[in-house]
Short mmCIF file of C-alpha atoms in Angstrom, two decimals:
data_model
loop_
_atom_site.label_atom_id
_atom_site.label_comp_id
_atom_site.label_asym_id
_atom_site.label_seq_id
_atom_site.Cartn_x
_atom_site.Cartn_y
_atom_site.Cartn_z
CA MET P 1181 -25.34 -85.13 30.38
CA GLN P 1182 -22.26 -84.07 28.29
CA SER P 1183 -19.57 -83.15 29.74
CA HIS P 1184 -17.13 -80.43 29.89
CA LYS P 1185 -13.82 -82.87 29.09
CA SER P 1186 -16.62 -84.59 25.83
CA VAL P 1187 -16.45 -80.12 24.23
CA ILE P 1188 -12.82 -80.27 24.95
CA LYS P 1189 -11.68 -83.67 22.81
CA ALA P 1190 -13.97 -82.74 20.21
CA GLY P 1191 -12.35 -79.12 20.08
CA ILE P 1192 -8.60 -81.11 20.21
CA PHE P 1193 -9.83 -83.30 17.38
CA SER P 1194 -10.25 -80.63 15.59
CA LEU P 1195 -6.51 -79.11 16.06
CA LEU P 1196 -5.09 -82.72 15.75
CA LEU P 1197 -7.11 -82.46 12.19
CA ILE P 1198 -6.15 -79.62 11.09
CA GLY P 1199 -2.48 -80.37 12.27
CA LEU P 1200 -2.51 -83.37 10.41
CA VAL P 1201 -3.60 -81.50 6.79
CA LEU P 1202 -0.35 -78.52 7.46
CA GLY P 1203 2.23 -81.73 7.53
CA ARG P 1204 0.60 -82.75 4.44
CA SER P 1205 0.64 -79.67 2.48
CA ASN P 1206 3.63 -78.62 -0.24
CA PRO P 1207 6.90 -77.91 0.82
CA ALA P 1208 7.67 -76.60 -2.52
CA GLN P 1209 5.03 -73.85 -2.55
CA ALA P 1210 6.41 -70.38 -1.28
CA ALA P 1211 5.48 -70.59 2.95
CA SER P 1212 5.92 -68.89 6.04
CA ALA P 1213 5.46 -69.42 9.79
CA LYS P 1214 4.68 -67.19 12.53
CA PHE P 1215 4.89 -68.12 16.16
CA VAL P 1216 3.63 -65.81 18.90
CA PRO P 1217 4.06 -67.47 22.68
CA LYS P 1218 2.48 -65.96 25.67
CA LEU P 1219 2.24 -65.32 29.20
CA PHE P 1220 -0.27 -63.26 30.69
CA VAL P 1221 -1.18 -62.92 34.24
CA GLY P 1222 -4.09 -60.13 35.64
CA TYR P 1223 -5.75 -58.86 38.86
CA ASN P 1224 -9.05 -59.33 39.04
CA TYR P 1225 -11.21 -57.55 41.52
CA ASN P 1226 -15.31 -57.73 41.82
CA ASP P 1227 -17.33 -56.67 44.36
CA ASN P 1228 -21.01 -58.38 42.94
CA VAL P 1229 -20.26 -61.87 41.62
CA TRP P 1230 -23.57 -62.96 42.31
CA GLY P 1231 -24.83 -59.81 39.91
CA THR P 1232 -27.62 -59.14 43.39
CA ASP P 1233 -29.15 -56.63 44.25
CA PRO P 1234 -27.66 -54.91 46.85
CA GLU P 1235 -30.72 -53.42 48.56
CA PHE P 1236 -31.53 -56.71 49.50
CA VAL P 1237 -29.08 -59.43 49.53
CA ASP P 1238 -25.16 -58.56 50.69
CA PRO P 1239 -23.13 -58.42 47.27
CA ILE P 1240 -20.14 -60.68 46.79
CA THR P 1241 -16.79 -59.64 46.51
CA MET P 1242 -13.72 -61.54 44.69
CA GLN P 1243 -10.51 -61.76 43.76
CA TRP P 1244 -8.69 -63.80 41.96
CA ILE P 1245 -5.62 -64.22 39.41
CA ASP P 1246 -5.34 -65.46 36.24
CA TYR P 1247 -2.61 -67.35 34.94
CA LEU P 1248 -1.92 -68.11 31.46
CA VAL P 1249 0.70 -69.69 28.56
CA GLY P 1250 0.18 -69.88 25.38
CA LEU P 1251 0.97 -70.12 21.73
CA ASP P 1252 -0.46 -68.75 18.52
CA ALA P 1253 1.78 -70.58 15.26
CA ASN P 1254 0.40 -69.40 12.00
CA TYR P 1255 1.50 -71.01 8.51
CA LYS P 1256 0.91 -69.65 4.86
CA SER P 1257 1.51 -70.96 1.63
CA GLN P 1258 0.22 -70.11 -1.90
CA TYR P 1259 -2.81 -71.83 -1.79
CA TYR P 1260 -3.01 -72.59 1.98
CA SER P 1261 -3.17 -70.87 5.57
CA PHE P 1262 -3.48 -72.99 9.36
CA THR P 1263 -3.67 -71.29 12.85
CA LEU P 1264 -3.60 -73.32 15.63
CA GLY P 1265 -3.16 -72.00 19.11
CA GLY P 1266 -4.75 -69.81 21.76
CA SER P 1267 -4.32 -70.41 25.78
CA ALA P 1268 -4.36 -72.61 28.78
CA GLY P 1269 -4.52 -71.14 32.82
CA TYR P 1270 -5.67 -71.32 35.88
CA SER P 1271 -7.75 -69.24 37.82
CA GLN P 1272 -6.84 -69.22 41.15
CA TYR P 1273 -9.19 -66.86 43.59
CA ILE P 1274 -7.13 -65.00 46.58
CA ASP P 1275 -9.19 -63.09 48.89
CA ALA P 1276 -13.85 -63.11 49.44
CA SER P 1277 -15.62 -61.12 51.06
CA THR P 1278 -16.66 -62.51 54.49
CA SER P 1279 -20.48 -63.30 53.50
CA LEU P 1280 -19.24 -66.09 51.08
CA LYS P 1281 -17.00 -67.06 53.87
CA ASP P 1282 -20.15 -67.43 56.34
CA VAL P 1283 -23.24 -67.54 55.05
CA LEU P 1284 -22.79 -70.12 52.03
CA ASP P 1285 -19.82 -71.88 54.35
CA ILE P 1286 -17.64 -72.96 51.09
CA ASN P 1287 -13.88 -72.61 50.63
CA LEU P 1288 -12.78 -70.32 48.55
CA ALA P 1289 -10.47 -72.23 46.58
CA ARG P 1290 -13.57 -74.70 44.83
CA PHE P 1291 -13.69 -71.59 42.86
CA ASN P 1292 -9.81 -72.70 41.45
CA TYR P 1293 -10.81 -73.69 37.75
CA TYR P 1294 -8.90 -74.58 35.16
CA ASN P 1295 -9.95 -71.96 31.49
CA LEU P 1296 -8.87 -72.37 27.79
CA ALA P 1297 -8.92 -70.05 24.89
CA LEU P 1298 -7.91 -72.72 21.96
CA ASN P 1299 -8.50 -72.24 18.23
CA SER P 1300 -7.38 -73.70 15.31
CA GLY P 1301 -8.21 -72.71 11.07
CA PHE P 1302 -7.54 -73.65 8.24
CA GLN P 1303 -7.99 -71.86 5.05
CA TYR P 1304 -7.87 -73.27 0.99
CA LEU P 1305 -7.28 -69.30 -1.27
CA ARG P 1306 -8.11 -68.90 -4.50
CA PRO P 1307 -8.29 -65.75 -6.50
CA ASN P 1308 -12.35 -66.34 -6.82
CA PHE P 1309 -13.01 -68.94 -3.50
CA THR P 1310 -11.80 -69.20 -0.62
CA PHE P 1311 -12.84 -72.36 1.83
CA ASP P 1312 -12.22 -72.41 5.55
CA LEU P 1313 -12.70 -74.68 8.80
CA ALA P 1314 -12.43 -73.50 12.31
CA ASP P 1315 -13.23 -74.55 15.68
CA GLU P 1316 -13.26 -72.59 19.20
CA ILE P 1317 -12.97 -73.65 22.46
CA LYS P 1318 -13.90 -71.38 25.39
CA ARG P 1319 -14.03 -72.69 29.23
CA SER P 1320 -14.40 -69.18 31.85
CA ARG P 1321 -16.41 -67.48 34.19
CA LYS P 1322 -17.67 -64.55 32.01
CA ILE P 1323 -21.09 -66.21 29.56
CA SER P 1324 -20.66 -62.16 28.09
CA ASP P 1325 -17.78 -63.30 26.45
CA ILE P 1326 -19.84 -65.18 24.64
CA PHE P 1327 -23.01 -63.20 24.22
CA GLN P 1328 -21.84 -59.85 25.16
CA THR P 1329 -24.93 -57.70 25.89
CA GLN P 1330 -28.04 -60.46 24.35
CA ILE P 1331 -28.19 -61.69 28.18
CA SER P 1332 -29.75 -60.68 31.48
CA GLU P 1333 -27.67 -62.10 33.23
CA LEU P 1334 -24.67 -59.88 34.47
CA SER P 1335 -23.17 -62.69 37.30
CA ASP P 1336 -19.31 -64.19 36.86
CA ILE P 1337 -20.23 -67.65 39.05
CA TYR P 1338 -21.30 -70.29 36.08
CA LEU P 1339 -18.13 -71.53 35.31
CA TYR P 1340 -18.77 -73.13 31.60
CA THR P 1341 -17.61 -74.83 28.96
CA ASP P 1342 -18.35 -73.34 24.72
CA ASN P 1343 -16.97 -75.30 21.72
CA VAL P 1344 -17.91 -73.66 18.39
CA ALA P 1345 -16.92 -75.28 14.62
CA SER P 1346 -17.32 -74.02 11.73
CA ALA P 1347 -16.92 -74.88 8.38
CA GLN P 1348 -17.64 -72.04 5.35
CA VAL P 1349 -17.45 -71.50 1.71
CA ARG P 1350 -16.83 -68.09 0.01
CA PHE P 1351 -17.05 -67.17 -4.19
CA ARG P 1352 -17.82 -64.36 -6.65
CA VAL P 1353 -19.43 -65.10 -9.20
CA ASN P 1354 -17.79 -62.02 -11.34
CA GLN P 1355 -16.46 -58.79 -10.02
CA PRO P 1356 -18.95 -57.06 -8.47
CA LEU P 1357 -21.77 -60.11 -7.20
CA SER P 1358 -20.01 -61.84 -3.87
CA PHE P 1359 -21.15 -65.23 -2.27
CA LEU P 1360 -20.80 -66.65 1.47
CA PHE P 1361 -22.51 -69.43 3.44
CA ARG P 1362 -21.70 -71.16 6.71
CA TYR P 1363 -22.49 -73.62 9.13
CA GLU P 1364 -21.64 -73.22 12.97
CA TYR P 1365 -21.96 -76.20 15.41
CA GLU P 1366 -21.96 -74.79 18.94
CA THR P 1367 -22.26 -76.77 22.57
CA ILE P 1368 -22.58 -74.75 25.87
CA ILE P 1369 -21.26 -77.21 28.52
CA PHE P 1370 -21.84 -75.78 32.75
CA GLU P 1371 -20.46 -77.49 35.31
CA THR P 1372 -22.58 -77.71 38.85
CA PRO P 1373 -22.33 -74.52 40.98
CA GLU P 1374 -20.13 -74.19 43.84
CA SER P 1375 -23.04 -74.03 45.98
CA ASP P 1376 -26.41 -75.55 46.25
CA LEU P 1377 -28.30 -72.69 46.97
CA VAL P 1378 -27.49 -72.06 42.79
CA PRO P 1379 -29.09 -73.99 40.71
CA THR P 1380 -27.28 -75.40 37.15
CA ASN P 1381 -27.97 -73.64 34.07
CA ALA P 1382 -29.09 -75.67 30.87
CA ASN P 1383 -26.74 -76.57 28.67
CA VAL P 1384 -26.95 -75.96 24.89
CA THR P 1385 -27.05 -76.99 21.50
CA ARG P 1386 -26.47 -75.09 18.90
CA ASN P 1387 -27.03 -75.79 14.38
CA SER P 1388 -27.26 -72.91 12.83
CA GLY P 1389 -26.86 -71.97 8.47
CA PHE P 1390 -25.73 -68.58 7.85
CA ALA P 1391 -26.23 -67.17 3.74
CA LYS P 1392 -25.14 -63.65 2.46
CA ILE P 1393 -25.36 -62.22 -1.43
CA ALA P 1394 -23.36 -58.97 -1.84
CA TYR P 1395 -23.45 -56.76 -4.99
CA GLN P 1396 -21.20 -53.77 -4.82
CA PHE P 1397 -22.85 -51.38 -6.92
CA ASN P 1398 -19.88 -48.88 -6.94
CA PRO P 1399 -16.69 -47.91 -5.36
CA LYS P 1400 -18.45 -46.94 -2.49
CA ALA P 1401 -21.59 -48.92 -1.42
CA ILE P 1402 -22.46 -52.66 -1.05
CA LEU P 1403 -25.72 -54.34 -0.79
CA THR P 1404 -26.30 -56.79 1.46
CA LEU P 1405 -28.75 -59.95 1.77
CA ASP P 1406 -28.18 -61.74 5.31
CA LEU P 1407 -29.94 -65.05 5.56
CA GLN P 1408 -29.43 -67.43 8.35
CA GLY P 1409 -31.74 -70.05 10.51
CA GLY P 1410 -31.24 -73.31 13.25
CA GLN P 1411 -32.37 -74.08 15.98
CA TRP P 1412 -30.87 -73.99 20.00
CA ARG P 1413 -32.15 -76.92 22.11
CA TYR P 1414 -31.58 -76.90 26.18
CA GLY P 1415 -31.28 -79.11 28.97
CA ASP P 1416 -32.77 -78.96 32.16
CA VAL P 1417 -31.92 -76.07 34.68
CA ILE P 1418 -30.89 -78.37 37.82
CA TYR P 1419 -31.87 -77.27 41.19
CA LYS P 1420 -30.81 -79.01 44.86
CA ASP P 1421 -33.88 -79.00 47.46
CA PRO P 1422 -33.14 -79.29 50.89
CA SER P 1423 -32.56 -83.04 50.59
CA GLY P 1424 -29.78 -82.85 47.91
CA ASP P 1425 -32.04 -84.54 45.38
CA ASP P 1426 -31.81 -82.99 42.05
CA ILE P 1427 -35.60 -80.63 40.74
CA ARG P 1428 -35.37 -80.79 37.40
CA LEU P 1429 -36.71 -77.93 34.76
CA ALA P 1430 -37.72 -78.18 31.54
CA VAL P 1431 -36.03 -74.63 29.00
CA ALA P 1432 -38.04 -74.27 25.59
CA ASP P 1433 -36.30 -75.38 23.00
CA PHE P 1434 -36.88 -72.94 19.58
CA ASN P 1435 -36.71 -73.19 15.80
CA TYR P 1436 -35.99 -70.04 14.00
CA TYR P 1437 -35.37 -67.51 10.46
CA GLN P 1438 -34.06 -64.27 10.08
CA ALA P 1439 -33.26 -62.27 6.80
CA LEU P 1440 -31.85 -58.56 6.92
CA LEU P 1441 -31.20 -56.31 3.92
CA GLY P 1442 -28.75 -53.95 4.28
CA ILE P 1443 -25.74 -51.61 2.65
CA LEU P 1444 -22.60 -50.49 3.73
CA TYR P 1445 -21.04 -47.50 2.01
CA LYS P 1446 -17.13 -46.39 2.49
CA ILE P 1447 -17.52 -42.52 2.85
CA THR P 1448 -14.07 -41.95 2.81
CA PRO P 1449 -11.52 -44.33 3.04
CA ARG P 1450 -11.35 -44.24 6.83
CA THR P 1451 -14.83 -44.13 7.67
CA SER P 1452 -18.39 -46.46 6.84
CA ILE P 1453 -21.80 -46.10 7.65
CA GLN P 1454 -23.57 -49.78 7.72
CA VAL P 1455 -27.91 -50.10 7.63
CA SER P 1456 -29.73 -52.86 7.87
CA GLY P 1457 -32.85 -54.47 8.52
CA GLY P 1458 -35.55 -56.93 8.74
CA ALA P 1459 -37.20 -59.55 11.04
CA GLU P 1460 -36.81 -62.87 12.65
CA GLN P 1461 -39.72 -65.71 13.36
CA ARG P 1462 -38.98 -68.32 16.11
CA GLU P 1463 -41.35 -71.31 17.20
CA TYR P 1464 -41.09 -72.54 20.85
CA PHE P 1465 -41.21 -76.33 21.56
CA GLY P 1466 -40.57 -78.34 24.80
CA GLU P 1467 -41.59 -75.71 27.64
CA PRO P 1468 -41.62 -76.93 30.90
CA GLU P 1469 -45.02 -78.03 31.58
CA GLY P 1470 -47.76 -75.36 32.56
CA ARG P 1471 -45.35 -72.82 30.36
CA ASP P 1472 -46.59 -72.22 26.71
CA LEU P 1473 -43.73 -69.50 25.41
CA ARG P 1474 -45.39 -67.87 22.61
CA ASP P 1475 -43.56 -67.97 18.64
CA SER P 1476 -43.30 -64.96 17.55
CA LEU P 1477 -42.25 -62.68 14.47
CA LEU P 1478 -40.22 -59.65 15.16
CA PRO P 1479 -38.61 -57.45 13.38
CA ILE P 1480 -34.49 -56.83 13.84
CA GLY P 1481 -32.97 -53.59 13.23
CA ARG P 1482 -28.89 -52.07 13.18
CA ILE P 1483 -26.87 -49.39 12.31
CA SER P 1484 -23.49 -48.63 12.80
CA PHE P 1485 -20.67 -45.90 12.72
CA THR P 1486 -16.95 -46.88 11.76
CA SER P 1487 -13.93 -43.72 11.78
CA GLU P 1488 -10.55 -45.04 11.77
CA GLN P 1489 -7.25 -43.87 12.24
CA ALA P 1490 -4.44 -45.36 12.19
CA TYR P 1491 -2.13 -45.16 15.44
CA HIS P 1492 -4.44 -41.50 16.08
CA HIS P 1493 -8.32 -42.96 17.24
CA ARG P 1494 -11.14 -45.92 16.09
CA LEU P 1495 -14.52 -44.46 16.70
CA PHE P 1496 -17.33 -46.70 16.42
CA ALA P 1497 -21.06 -45.91 17.23
CA GLY P 1498 -24.56 -48.19 16.78
CA ALA P 1499 -27.84 -48.74 17.47
CA GLU P 1500 -29.98 -52.43 17.37
CA TYR P 1501 -32.98 -53.76 17.96
CA ALA P 1502 -33.41 -57.33 18.07
CA GLN P 1503 -35.01 -60.56 20.33
CA SER P 1504 -32.17 -62.04 22.96
CA MET P 1505 -31.16 -65.89 20.88
CA TYR P 1506 -29.98 -67.19 24.87
CA GLY P 1507 -32.24 -67.76 27.45
CA GLN P 1508 -33.35 -70.55 30.32
CA ASN P 1509 -36.86 -69.63 29.26
CA LEU P 1510 -36.66 -65.51 30.13
CA PHE P 1511 -36.21 -64.19 26.65
CA PHE P 1512 -36.14 -60.68 25.73
CA THR P 1513 -37.12 -58.25 23.08
CA TYR P 1514 -34.02 -55.06 22.89
CA TRP P 1515 -33.00 -51.91 21.90
CA GLN P 1516 -29.39 -50.30 22.04
CA GLY P 1517 -27.49 -47.56 21.50
CA ASN P 1518 -23.19 -48.21 22.45
CA ALA P 1519 -20.28 -46.22 21.45
CA ALA P 1520 -16.17 -47.10 21.76
CA PHE P 1521 -13.77 -44.80 20.45
CA THR P 1522 -9.91 -45.77 21.28
CA TYR P 1523 -7.46 -42.06 21.43
CA TYR P 1524 -3.60 -43.04 20.72
CA PHE P 1525 -1.39 -40.92 22.84
CA GLY P 1526 1.91 -42.50 20.53
CA LYS P 1527 2.02 -45.89 19.34
CA THR P 1528 2.74 -47.05 22.40
CA LEU P 1529 0.29 -45.78 24.95
CA TYR P 1530 -3.69 -45.76 24.00
CA ALA P 1531 -7.06 -45.56 25.72
CA THR P 1532 -10.63 -46.89 25.08
CA VAL P 1533 -14.01 -45.79 26.17
CA THR P 1534 -17.26 -47.76 26.42
CA GLY P 1535 -20.75 -46.89 26.82
CA ILE P 1536 -23.63 -49.05 26.77
CA TYR P 1537 -27.40 -47.98 27.01
CA LYS P 1538 -30.14 -50.47 26.84
CA GLN P 1539 -33.78 -51.52 27.41
CA ASP P 1540 -35.09 -54.78 27.50
CA THR P 1541 -38.69 -56.13 27.72
CA PHE P 1542 -39.93 -59.39 29.31
CA SER P 1543 -43.17 -59.49 28.16
CA ARG P 1544 -45.28 -61.63 30.19
CA LYS P 1545 -48.07 -62.94 27.63
CA ALA P 1546 -45.52 -63.71 24.90
CA LEU P 1547 -43.42 -65.82 27.89
CA ASP P 1548 -46.76 -66.97 29.81
CA LEU P 1549 -45.73 -65.08 33.17
CA GLU P 1550 -49.48 -63.52 33.49
CA ASN P 1551 -49.64 -65.22 36.67
CA ILE P 1552 -46.68 -63.86 38.28
CA TRP P 1553 -45.97 -60.25 37.14
CA LYS P 1554 -48.09 -57.49 37.03
CA ASP P 1555 -46.48 -55.77 34.28
CA ASP P 1556 -43.83 -56.62 31.88
CA ARG P 1557 -40.35 -56.85 33.06
CA GLN P 1558 -38.80 -53.36 32.31
CA ASP P 1559 -34.10 -53.56 32.54
CA THR P 1560 -32.33 -50.17 32.11
CA ILE P 1561 -29.28 -51.63 31.86
CA TYR P 1562 -25.59 -49.63 31.65
CA ILE P 1563 -22.77 -50.12 31.31
CA GLY P 1564 -19.62 -48.37 31.25
CA LYS P 1565 -15.77 -49.63 30.86
CA ALA P 1566 -12.49 -47.55 30.48
CA GLU P 1567 -9.54 -49.66 29.62
CA LEU P 1568 -5.78 -48.04 29.39
CA CYS P 1569 -3.23 -50.20 27.72
CA TRP P 1570 0.99 -49.46 27.52
CA ASP P 1571 2.54 -51.84 25.10
CA ALA P 1572 6.12 -50.84 26.48
CA LEU P 1573 8.48 -53.38 24.10
CA LYS P 1574 7.07 -53.15 20.41
CA LYS P 1575 8.97 -54.26 17.81
CA TYR P 1576 7.66 -54.06 13.60
CA ASP P 1577 4.21 -52.47 15.24
CA THR P 1578 4.23 -56.02 17.15
CA PRO P 1579 3.83 -55.58 21.19
CA TYR P 1580 6.04 -58.07 23.12
CA LEU P 1581 5.22 -56.45 26.47
CA SER P 1582 2.20 -55.05 27.23
CA PHE P 1583 0.66 -53.14 30.43
CA VAL P 1584 -3.31 -53.44 30.97
CA LEU P 1585 -5.45 -51.69 33.03
CA ASP P 1586 -9.21 -52.16 32.75
CA TYR P 1587 -12.32 -51.20 34.93
CA GLN P 1588 -15.74 -52.01 33.92
CA TYR P 1589 -19.04 -50.60 35.59
CA ASP P 1590 -22.51 -51.91 35.35
CA PHE P 1591 -25.89 -51.30 37.01
CA ARG P 1592 -29.31 -52.33 35.95
CA ASP P 1593 -32.76 -50.69 37.08
CA SER P 1594 -35.57 -53.04 36.88
CA ASN P 1595 -39.59 -52.68 37.94
CA ILE P 1596 -39.19 -56.02 38.95
CA ASP P 1597 -36.99 -54.69 41.70
CA GLY P 1598 -38.75 -57.02 44.96
CA GLN P 1599 -41.29 -55.25 45.54
CA VAL P 1600 -44.55 -57.51 46.68
CA SER P 1601 -46.82 -54.72 44.68
CA ASP P 1602 -44.03 -56.05 41.53
CA TYR P 1603 -45.79 -59.34 41.66
CA VAL P 1604 -49.65 -60.75 41.32
CA ASP P 1605 -52.15 -61.09 44.48
CA ASN P 1606 -51.03 -63.81 46.78
CA TYR P 1607 -48.54 -64.86 44.14
CA PRO P 1608 -47.08 -67.92 46.36
CA GLY P 1609 -43.58 -68.09 45.14
CA VAL P 1610 -40.23 -66.23 45.61
CA ILE P 1611 -40.32 -62.32 45.49
CA TYR P 1612 -37.13 -61.29 43.54
CA SER P 1613 -35.48 -58.04 42.61
CA TYR P 1614 -33.78 -58.25 38.75
CA ALA P 1615 -31.08 -54.48 40.38
CA THR P 1616 -28.24 -54.44 40.62
CA GLU P 1617 -24.55 -53.09 40.42
CA ILE P 1618 -21.51 -54.31 39.84
CA ASN P 1619 -17.68 -53.10 39.31
CA THR P 1620 -14.61 -55.27 37.84
CA VAL P 1621 -11.29 -54.17 37.70
CA LEU P 1622 -8.77 -56.01 35.62
CA LEU P 1623 -4.89 -55.65 35.69
CA GLN P 1624 -3.04 -58.16 33.05
CA VAL P 1625 0.68 -58.20 32.07
CA ARG P 1626 1.25 -59.59 28.67
CA PHE P 1627 4.32 -60.85 27.18
CA SER P 1628 4.15 -62.35 23.53
CA PRO P 1629 7.36 -62.37 21.96
CA THR P 1630 6.85 -63.42 17.94
CA ILE P 1631 9.50 -65.66 15.77
CA LEU P 1632 8.85 -65.00 11.62
CA ILE P 1633 10.19 -68.18 9.69
CA GLY P 1634 10.41 -67.65 5.43
CA SER P 1635 11.07 -70.31 2.89
CA SER P 1636 10.42 -69.62 -0.92
CA LYS P 1637 10.65 -72.20 -3.94
#
């Protein structure tokens, strides 16, 4: 099994490679450099880190502190730009509910971990041509940081390392017509959980190709064609039996192909609307023995509205229908509506309120689960988030010292909620509930002074 160390080494190699290219740039060109040291200290509270149903299992509350230091460096010359940086730190768990200590019998310090958020990039820029290389590494417990709401998991217990490397070309043939081609390679490596009661998630390898053609047929409207395709491959989910031996369960791999036709219309210089629609073809293979996931051809639709005025407000509202891209043999179709509104009380104090309503449908027929659930699983998810940010020190519109308070509420209502009647008659397996309720709080202090260095020919 590939370890997270190999992922980090690959990312560090990318950082060093870009640094080597940086060293070979032409010093005679006009250039500037920007360095931003960073220090983050944050307190976190989560009253249900496993995302269990509080009506059946006592939720486990945990509190921890993040300590992060980092540096963002950016160098620009006439034709080249380089970015290198991110943050690294330590998450220390300081308290937990008694059920964690008494029932699971786990020392709280076992949950402490080193976290990473590193990035590197190289760009070659000409008037009608751009080439980009990038690599990003993230080590965290919050899987929604990389998949947002396209997942069914709402827990923060699985420690993973994610690495995404990409290469991209953009060019313009003539003024109204432009093209983009992009390749991404991603690995997600999960570490063994602290408790044998929790299975180890399957590792992931993804190869994806993207192509986008844009035609600006008037100053306000752009017509786009988005194509993408690739392959997701999974390792095994690993359980521990009572004797401590590993039990491995295969996870279905799949190939996918997407095509979306869309239009972006700028209503005003500060307001725009975007609509796109198309379909996705998915072909599964490598399912576990006794399971036969059905190939699918499903529609995709997206619409979004954005309105923004600097230091006054920003409004985003959108809706989407699609199929989940990540899953452990539990893929689903979903539709959701979401809105986020940021209001500036002044240049240094602003608040953001976010709301998400989402419905997930797990088809028994498509997932070959007709011998488990009596009906398709239907989850309704409500997410509310409020954030208040105060930039206490600011210079040249760049914050140096900021304080952030963030609260989020997650609620999932499922028709598979732990009742025997949810399952087929005489079902011999574990009766499980997918309903959950989670409250999280984050209080963070950010310190990031900026250093600018400029030169000319």
